[in-house]
Amino acid sequence: KMYCPYLLLLLSLGVSAVEVQRPRGVPLSKRQFYEEGKPFTCLDGSRTIPFDRVNDDYCDCQDGSDEPGTAACPNGSFHCTNAGFRPAFIPSSRINDGICDCCDTTDEYNSGAACQNTCRELGRKERESLQKMAEIAKEGFMLKQQLIQEAKRGLEEKKGKLAEVQTSKKDLEDKVEALRSVKEAAEQPEKEAKERHLKAWEGNFKCEDISPSTVCFNVSVAELLLHSELDQDSDGTFTETEAQGLLGGVDKVDTVAFEAVWSNIKDKYISEAKADTTAPVETPQEETRESVSDTDSEQYPEDDIPEDEEEEDEDDEDEDPDDGEYKVTSLSFSIRLVLDGPGKDDEDEGTMPPYDQETQNLIDSKYMYKTENIEKEISFDFGPSAEFGYLYNQCYELTTSEYIYRLCPFSRVSQKPKYGGSETSLGTWGKWAGPDDNVYSVMKYEHGTGCWQGPNRSTTVKLTCGKETVVTSTSEPSRCEYLMEFTTPAVCQEPPSLDSMHPDHEEL
Amino acid sequence: MAPVLAFWLVLCLSGTWAVDRGNFKTCDQSAFCKRQRALKPGESPYRALLETMELTNTRLTLQLINDNNKVRLLLELYRLQGNITRVKINELKPLKPRYEVPDVLIREPPTEPLSLLSQDDNGVVLSLGAESQRVIVSARPFRLDIMEGRDVLMSLNSRGLLAFEHLRMRKDTQADPEAEKKEEGDPENQAETGKEEEEKVEDGMWEETFKSHSDSKPHGPSAISLDFSLPGVEHVYGIPEHADTLRLKTTDNGDPYRLYNLDVFQYELYNPMALYGAVPVMLAHNAKRTTGIFWLNAAETWVDISSNTAGKTVFGKMLDYVQGSSETPQTDVRWISESGIIDVFIMLGPTPKDVFSQYASLTGTQAFPPLAALAYHQCRWNYNDQEDVQSVDAGFDEHDIPYDFIWLDIEHTDGKRYFTWDPHKFATPKEMLQGIMDKKRKMVAIVDPHIKVDSNYKIHNEIRSRGFYIKNKDGGDYEGWCWPGSAGYPDFTRPDMRAWWASMFAYDQYEGSMENLYTWNDMNEPSVFNGPEVTMHKDATHGAWEHRDVHNLYGLYVQMATADGQIQRSGGVERPFVLTRAFFAGSQRYGAVWTGDNAAEWDHLKISIPMCLSLGLVGISFCGADVGGFFKSPSTELLVRWYQTGAYQPFFRAHAHLDTPRREPWLFGPENTALIRDAVRQRYTLLPYWYQQFYLAYHTGQPVMRPLWVEYPQDPATFALDDEFLIGRDLLVHPVTEEGARGVTAYLPGKDEVWFDVNTFQKHNGAQNLYIPVTMSSIPVFQRGGSIIPRKLRVRRSSSCMEHDPYTLYVALNPQRTAEGEIYIDDGHTFNYEKQEFIHRRLMFANNVLSSVNLNPEARFTTRSWIERVVILGASKPSKVTLKTAGESKFSRQTADRKKPFLNLVVLVRRLL
C-alpha cells in the first residue's frame, strides 16, 4: 500500500545519487532537454507536458522521451552510466524487470533484484582483453603488412609471367604457322601414299572415331627425311630408303610403332628448334615420358602455378626465360601436351595426324591453361591489398571428436570422419560475405554435397584477427550449414592507440 | 553432422511429401471395421426383453437378445446430473470380462432419479426428469429414442446397426488356422453349433495380417457398434484428431473417420485418416439445440457419418421445403470399435455451453497452465548444445523479441536415453538452466516413453527389474524400434508404473533438472517404427488386457504420469507444464497438445484452425500447431503469417525439423524480424486475457479458442466457418492464411453486435461479411462491442518479467453504451489459486461509469500491478472524468485523440485492484 511514496522516495534518492543532476535514465548528452521545473517537450516535438510528468511512470510522449527512467513507454530507452565500464542504452522494458542489465545496477532500482555493481570488474576485464587483443592486432597487423608486400611482389611476378607466356605464345603461334606451311608443302607429294596407307589402317583404327581431342599422328618417311642427322650411314645423304629402314620398312608409322623407331634414332635426333632450321617436325617421343606430372596438373590446374614450391620446380626451370632452350622446350612442352593430353591411353591407336587446327587448338588450350591459371589467381579477390593471397593453395585442418575439417581458402571446405569414411564436401569457394562495412570478415563456401531432403552443404567461415593462421572451431548451427571460425593476420586492423580506446570515459 | 539415423532414412525415403497411405489401414484392411461396415441397416437382430427390466432409483437394466445367436446383452441406462443420459451395453455373461475404460471419468458420475412413465408389450417410456424429456425403449427391434416434448433429440439403433461380437471359444482348436479363412459354412462347424444359428467365421476374426505384421487375436472377434440418428441436424463436429474441416463430412463415399493414435509421417490434409490423438466425442448442432455423444472406448474406433441432405444443393433443399415434401434433415452416425463395451454418454445440451459443461462434468476441465506456458515458445529439433541455447536466448534479447520457453528435442539426451544429457553438448545442464532462469525464462526437455534397451541405463534397468514393461504376446518384454534403436515401452496403464515414473522427475532423480525445466512427451501413440502402422502390436499385453483394448489411452497415461511427476517434485506447489502428442478424452487435465508433425505449407497453416477448434470443442483447449511448419522450410511470407496466426492460438510454439535451415525470428531481414516481433508482442500484451480465458476453461470447460457458432448458435452462417475463430467470446480473429493475400473477408457475427478493429479502433456492424484489406503487418482481430479486455502494454523479455506491470483496460462499448469483462490475477505458477489466492473481478461499464465488483469475496491476493490506462472504444469525449476508489484515490488524467473515433481515457491509479 505504500508503493507510491516509496517509489517517489527512491526516485529522488536515485537522482541525487548521480553526480550530475538529471532525470533517471537520461544520458548526459540530452541533459539540457530535461530542465527541472520547466515544461518538458517530447524530443520529437509532439507535445509539451509539465515537468512532473517526466518519469512519472506513465507514457505521455509518442517517442517515449518523457519516461527515460521507467518502463512506461514501449519504445523508450534507458541510459546507464556504468562508471568504470562503458555507458549503455537499454530498452526501457528492461527497467525493473528483475534482471540486472546495467553493470552499475541502475536499471533495477525498484525490482528487488539483488544486483551487484560489476562495472569496475567488467572494465578491468575489458581493458585486459582489449589490451590482449591490441597486442594480437599489433603483431597481426605487422604480419599483415608483410603479407601485403609479398602479395604485391607475387602479383607483379605473376603479371610479368603472364605477359611472358603470352608473348611466347605469340611467338609459338607464328612458328606453328610457319611449320604448318612447311608441313603442308612437305605433305603434298606424299598425299597419295598417305591415302593408300590410310586405307590400310582404316580397317583397324579411325582417327575420327576417337574423340576429337585425341591426338593422332603418324610419322612419315618424308618427315624423317628432313632430319639429315638421322642419316644411317652418315654419308651426307639421308635417303628415302634409309628413312624407310628406320621406320621398319614402311612409309609411315603410328605412335606405337614410332616408339620403337625412336629408341634407334633418339641419340641422333636434333630438335628442329635447336638446329635452328625451319624443318617441320613431329613430336619427339621422349617428351611423352615426362608428361605424367603434367597430366596431373591438367586435372588440378591450380597446382600448375609456377609459384607452387615443391611440385613444379622442374617446370620452373623449364620455363626459365633465361635458358636458351626455353622456346624449344616450350614448344616440345606444348606439343607434348598435345600428345598425352586427354588421349594418353590411346597412344597405341594408329591414327591420322590431324595436326593442323586441332593441334593448334590444343596448343592454345594449354596456353589458355597457363594464362588462365595465372589470370584466375590474379582475378581472385584477395582483399584490398591482396593480404589474403597467401591463403591461396593452402589448407588448414581442425580435428574434432568425430571429424577432420579441412579448409582450403578460395578453394573448398571438406569434412572427413576421423575413423575412416569418405570425405564430404562442405562447399567450394563462393564469395566474400561479410557485412557491407566489413566484407572481408566472412567467407562463404557453397554447393557442397547435397543433404537428404535438404540444401547442398555450405560453410560460412568467420575470420578474426590472430597471429596464427588456424581454424579455431567448426559447428553446424543448422543442418548442413556449417560455421567455421578462422584466425588470420590478414584481417587484423591497425590497432588504435590505447589512449583513444575509451572515448566514453567522459562520464567516469 | 552425423548421417541421418539409418532408420529414419528408411522411413522417409518414400520421397514425396505426402503420407504413405499404404502404411495405414483402410476400413477394408481392418477386419472388424470391414465386418461391421458390411452390416445392412434395418435388420437388427436385437430385441429388448422387457420382462428382465429392473428399475431402481438411479438406473434401469434390461436384457437384450440377439435373435440370431441367442446371445444376451445387458443394457444399463442412467440419468446423470446435468442433462446427460448414459447407456451401457455389455454381454450379460461374457466368457471373460470386457475392457471398461478406467481413469478417464473424473469420478463415478452422479445420477438422478429415473421414473417409469408407461409400459406395454412394445416398450417402456421413462422420464428423464428435466424439461419433459423422455426416453422410449422399444422392444422389437430394440431401439432407444430420446424425446423432448414432441421432438426426437436422438435415437439409438434406429438403423439397427447395434452389433456386439460376443466373446467365444475358438472352434477349430487351432488345428488348421487356415481352415477358418477358407470358407464361411464349414459343415462340421455347423453341426457343432447346435440350435444356435451358425456363427460365421470370417476372415480376420482370429488372426489378421497387415503388411508383414500379424495380429494373433487370441480372444477372437470382439467388435461393437451402434448407430445414432440425429433428426434436424446437419452439422456435426469433433472426434479429433483429423486433419480436416471443422464441420465433419459424410463418409458414405469413403472411409469412416478413424480414431486410432498413430504416428503418421507427413500427414495429408482433408481426409479422415487417424492421427496422433483420439477423443471419441461428437457434437451435433442446429439452430435450436446442441447435443453431444461421448463414446467411451479406447480401442481402435471408426465413425461413419451420413446425412439425408448431404449432396443436396441449396436449391434442392428449397424445393423440398416449398413442396413440403421434404423429410427433416437428419444426420446418422455410427460408431464401431474393436473391443471393449458400449458405454456412451448422451449430452443433451441444449446450448453449446451446456454440452461443454456436461462433458467437463464427466472428464474434467482444462488444466490451468502456468501463465508463462501461454507465452511464446521457441523450439527446434535441435538446439545443438549449451552454447547454441545461450546464443538463441541472447538473440531474442538482441532483437527485443520476448519468449518464455526454449525447447530441447531428442538430441539433447545421451544417446536418446531420456532423463539424461549428452555429456559433451549438454555437459552442465544446471548451469544452462540457471542462465535461462536468470532471464526469468524456462526450458522444456523431451522425455519420450520408449526406453532404450541398454543394461547400462538406469531407467531401463529399473523398469525391467520391476516388470513394468509392456509384454509381447509370448510374455517377454515387448521391444520395438524407435529413436534409441531397440526400445521397451513402460506399461503406463499400471498405477504403480505411473507412480514410479512420476518419481523419476524428482530433482535428485532427474539429474541436471531444475524447477524451470518442464517436459514434452512425444511419440506416445506409442510410436514403434517397426510395428504395424508404426505403432504397437495389438496382441501385446498390459496385464490382463491386450494393447488393442487400451491403445488410445496410452498417450493420456504418459502425460498424466509426467504431469504428476512435475507436481510432486515441487511438493504439490507448482503447476506442471507437459506437452503431449497423443491424447484421449480427459487429456485436457494434464496439459497441452499440439497437432504433430505438420509441414511448412499454406494449407497446413489453414488447417491449424479447424484442428484446434475441433480439439477445443471436446475439452482440449491448450492446442497449437508448429509455427512455421515442422517439415520443409517455409517461405518468409508463410513464416510471418504463421507467427501472426500462432500468436492468436492457445499454444504458441515455433518448431522445425532437423533437416531444415535455421529460422529463428531474426534470420529473415529486419523487416520480417519486425513483423514477427510485432506478432509476438501482440501475444504478450494479451496475456492477461489469455490467462483469464484459461482460468475460465479450467473452471467451466468452455473452450478458449471457439468456433463462431458456439457464441452464435442460431446463426447458420457461422456453422461451417473455420477460417476465423473467437478467443473467449470477445476477440474475433481472422488470420491471413493465403499466400500473397491483399485482403480477407471476415464474417462478423451478431445482428445487434458491433466489432472494433483492435488496430484502427474502427467500428463495424455485426452480421456482415467484411472485406479487410491487408498488408504483411495485418492480423485482422476484432473486439466485440460490449466487452472489456485487459492488456499489459509493457512488453518485456518474458511474461515473468511483466508480472508486476500495470494493466490497460480496453472498454469496447456496444450500441447500448455498456460493456462487461473480467480480470483474473494470481501468482501465475502455483496451485495457490485453489486456496483462493487470486483476484477475480467483474468489470462493468454502464451509464458512463466504469466499475468493478469482486467475483469471489473469499479470495485474497495482493498484486503490485495497477490499472494505468482505460481505453474506451465507441465513446465520445466526456467533459469531465472523476475517479473513485475505496481506499486510496490517486489522480486521473484524460486525453482524447481527436483523430480517432474513440476516447483514450487515461486513468492512472496505483492500486485499483
Coordinates of N, CA and C in Angstrom, one line a residue, chain B residues 819-890:
Chain B
A819 N -20.6 -2.2 -21.4 CA -19.6 -3.2 -21.6 C -19.3 -4.0 -20.3
E820 N -18.8 -5.2 -20.5 CA -18.5 -6.0 -19.3 C -17.3 -6.9 -19.6
G821 N -16.6 -7.1 -18.6 CA -15.5 -8.1 -18.7 C -15.0 -8.5 -17.4
E822 N -13.9 -9.2 -17.4 CA -13.3 -9.7 -16.1 C -11.9 -9.5 -16.1
I823 N -11.3 -9.6 -14.9 CA -9.9 -9.6 -14.8 C -9.5 -10.7 -13.8
Y824 N -8.6 -11.5 -14.1 CA -8.2 -12.5 -13.2 C -6.6 -12.4 -13.0
I825 N -6.2 -12.4 -11.7 CA -4.8 -12.3 -11.4 C -4.5 -13.3 -10.3
D826 N -3.4 -14.0 -10.5 CA -2.9 -14.7 -9.3 C -1.3 -14.8 -9.5
D827 N -0.7 -15.7 -8.8 CA 0.8 -15.6 -8.8 C 1.3 -16.2 -10.1
G828 N 0.5 -16.8 -10.9 CA 0.9 -17.2 -12.2 C 1.5 -18.6 -12.3
H829 N 1.8 -19.2 -11.2 CA 2.6 -20.5 -11.3 C 2.3 -21.6 -10.3
T830 N 1.6 -21.2 -9.2 CA 1.4 -22.2 -8.2 C -0.1 -22.7 -8.2
F831 N -0.4 -23.6 -7.3 CA -1.7 -24.1 -7.1 C -2.4 -23.3 -6.0
N832 N -1.8 -22.2 -5.6 CA -2.4 -21.4 -4.5 C -3.8 -20.8 -4.9
Y833 N -4.1 -20.7 -6.2 CA -5.4 -20.3 -6.6 C -6.5 -21.2 -6.0
E834 N -6.1 -22.4 -5.8 CA -7.1 -23.4 -5.2 C -7.4 -23.0 -3.8
K835 N -6.5 -22.2 -3.2 CA -6.7 -21.7 -1.8 C -7.2 -20.3 -1.8
Q836 N -7.9 -20.0 -2.9 CA -8.5 -18.6 -3.0 C -7.5 -17.5 -3.1
E837 N -6.3 -17.8 -3.5 CA -5.3 -16.7 -3.6 C -5.3 -16.2 -5.0
F838 N -6.3 -15.4 -5.3 CA -6.3 -14.7 -6.6 C -7.2 -13.5 -6.5
I839 N -7.2 -12.7 -7.5 CA -8.1 -11.6 -7.7 C -9.0 -11.9 -8.9
H840 N -10.3 -11.9 -8.7 CA -11.2 -12.1 -9.9 C -12.3 -11.1 -9.7
R841 N -12.3 -10.2 -10.7 CA -13.2 -9.1 -10.6 C -14.0 -9.0 -11.9
R842 N -15.2 -8.6 -11.7 CA -16.0 -8.3 -12.9 C -15.9 -6.8 -13.2
L843 N -15.7 -6.4 -14.4 CA -15.6 -5.0 -14.8 C -16.8 -4.7 -15.6
M844 N -17.4 -3.6 -15.2 CA -18.6 -3.2 -15.9 C -18.6 -1.7 -16.3
F845 N -19.1 -1.5 -17.5 CA -19.2 -0.1 -17.9 C -20.7 0.1 -18.2
A846 N -21.3 1.1 -17.5 CA -22.7 1.4 -17.8 C -23.0 2.8 -17.3
N847 N -23.9 3.5 -17.9 CA -24.2 4.8 -17.5 C -23.0 5.7 -17.4
N848 N -22.1 5.5 -18.3 CA -20.8 6.3 -18.2 C -20.0 6.0 -17.0
V849 N -20.2 4.9 -16.3 CA -19.4 4.6 -15.2 C -18.7 3.3 -15.4
L850 N -17.4 3.3 -15.2 CA -16.7 2.0 -15.2 C -16.5 1.6 -13.7
S851 N -17.0 0.4 -13.4 CA -16.9 0.0 -12.0 C -16.5 -1.5 -12.0
S852 N -16.1 -2.0 -10.8 CA -15.8 -3.4 -10.8 C -16.3 -4.0 -9.5
V853 N -16.6 -5.3 -9.5 CA -17.1 -6.0 -8.3 C -16.2 -7.2 -8.2
N854 N -16.0 -7.6 -6.9 CA -15.3 -8.8 -6.6 C -16.1 -10.0 -6.9
L855 N -15.7 -10.9 -7.8 CA -16.5 -12.1 -8.1 C -16.3 -13.2 -7.0
N856 N -15.3 -13.0 -6.2 CA -15.1 -14.0 -5.2 C -14.7 -13.4 -3.9
P857 N -15.6 -13.0 -3.0 CA -15.3 -12.2 -1.8 C -14.3 -13.0 -0.9
E858 N -14.3 -14.3 -1.0 CA -13.4 -15.0 -0.1 C -11.9 -14.9 -0.6
A859 N -11.7 -14.6 -1.9 CA -10.4 -14.7 -2.4 C -9.5 -13.5 -1.8
R860 N -8.3 -13.9 -1.6 CA -7.3 -12.9 -1.1 C -6.1 -13.0 -1.9
F861 N -5.7 -11.9 -2.5 CA -4.4 -11.9 -3.2 C -4.0 -10.4 -3.3
T862 N -2.8 -10.1 -3.2 CA -2.4 -8.8 -3.4 C -1.4 -8.7 -4.6
T863 N -1.6 -7.7 -5.4 CA -0.7 -7.6 -6.5 C 0.0 -6.2 -6.5
R864 N 1.1 -6.1 -7.1 CA 1.7 -4.8 -7.2 C 1.3 -4.1 -8.5
S865 N 0.5 -4.9 -9.3 CA 0.0 -4.3 -10.5 C -1.1 -3.3 -10.3
W866 N -1.3 -2.4 -11.3 CA -2.4 -1.4 -11.2 C -2.9 -1.2 -12.6
I867 N -4.0 -0.5 -12.6 CA -4.5 -0.1 -13.9 C -4.0 1.2 -14.3
E868 N -3.3 1.3 -15.4 CA -2.7 2.6 -15.7 C -3.5 3.3 -16.8
R869 N -4.4 2.6 -17.4 CA -5.0 3.3 -18.6 C -6.3 2.6 -18.9
V870 N -7.3 3.4 -19.3 CA -8.5 2.8 -19.7 C -8.8 3.4 -21.1
V871 N -8.9 2.5 -22.1 CA -9.2 3.0 -23.4 C -10.7 2.6 -23.7
I872 N -11.5 3.6 -24.0 CA -12.9 3.4 -24.2 C -13.1 3.5 -25.7
L873 N -13.6 2.4 -26.3 CA -13.9 2.4 -27.8 C -15.3 2.7 -28.0
G874 N -15.7 3.6 -28.8 CA -17.1 3.9 -29.2 C -17.7 4.9 -28.3
A875 N -16.9 5.7 -27.5 CA -17.4 6.7 -26.7 C -17.1 8.1 -27.3
S876 N -17.8 9.1 -26.8 CA -17.4 10.4 -27.3 C -16.7 11.1 -26.1
K877 N -16.1 12.2 -26.4 CA -15.2 12.9 -25.4 C -16.1 13.4 -24.2
P878 N -15.7 13.0 -23.0 CA -16.5 13.5 -21.9 C -16.0 14.9 -21.5
S879 N -16.9 15.5 -20.8 CA -16.5 16.8 -20.3 C -15.6 16.7 -19.0
K880 N -15.8 15.6 -18.3 CA -15.1 15.5 -17.1 C -14.9 14.1 -16.7
V881 N -13.8 13.8 -16.1 CA -13.6 12.4 -15.6 C -13.3 12.4 -14.2
T882 N -13.9 11.6 -13.4 CA -13.6 11.5 -12.0 C -13.3 10.1 -11.6
L883 N -12.5 9.9 -10.6 CA -12.1 8.6 -10.2 C -12.4 8.4 -8.7
K884 N -13.1 7.3 -8.4 CA -13.4 7.0 -7.0 C -12.8 5.6 -6.7
T885 N -12.1 5.5 -5.6 CA -11.7 4.2 -5.2 C -12.0 4.1 -3.7
A886 N -12.1 2.9 -3.2 CA -12.4 2.7 -1.8 C -11.4 3.3 -0.9
G887 N -10.2 3.0 -1.1 CA -9.2 3.5 -0.1 C -8.5 4.7 -0.7
E888 N -7.4 4.4 -1.4 CA -6.6 5.4 -2.0 C -7.3 6.0 -3.2
S889 N -7.1 7.3 -3.3 CA -7.6 7.9 -4.5 C -6.5 8.7 -5.1
K890 N -6.1 8.3 -6.2 CA -5.0 8.9 -6.9 C -5.5 9.9 -8.0

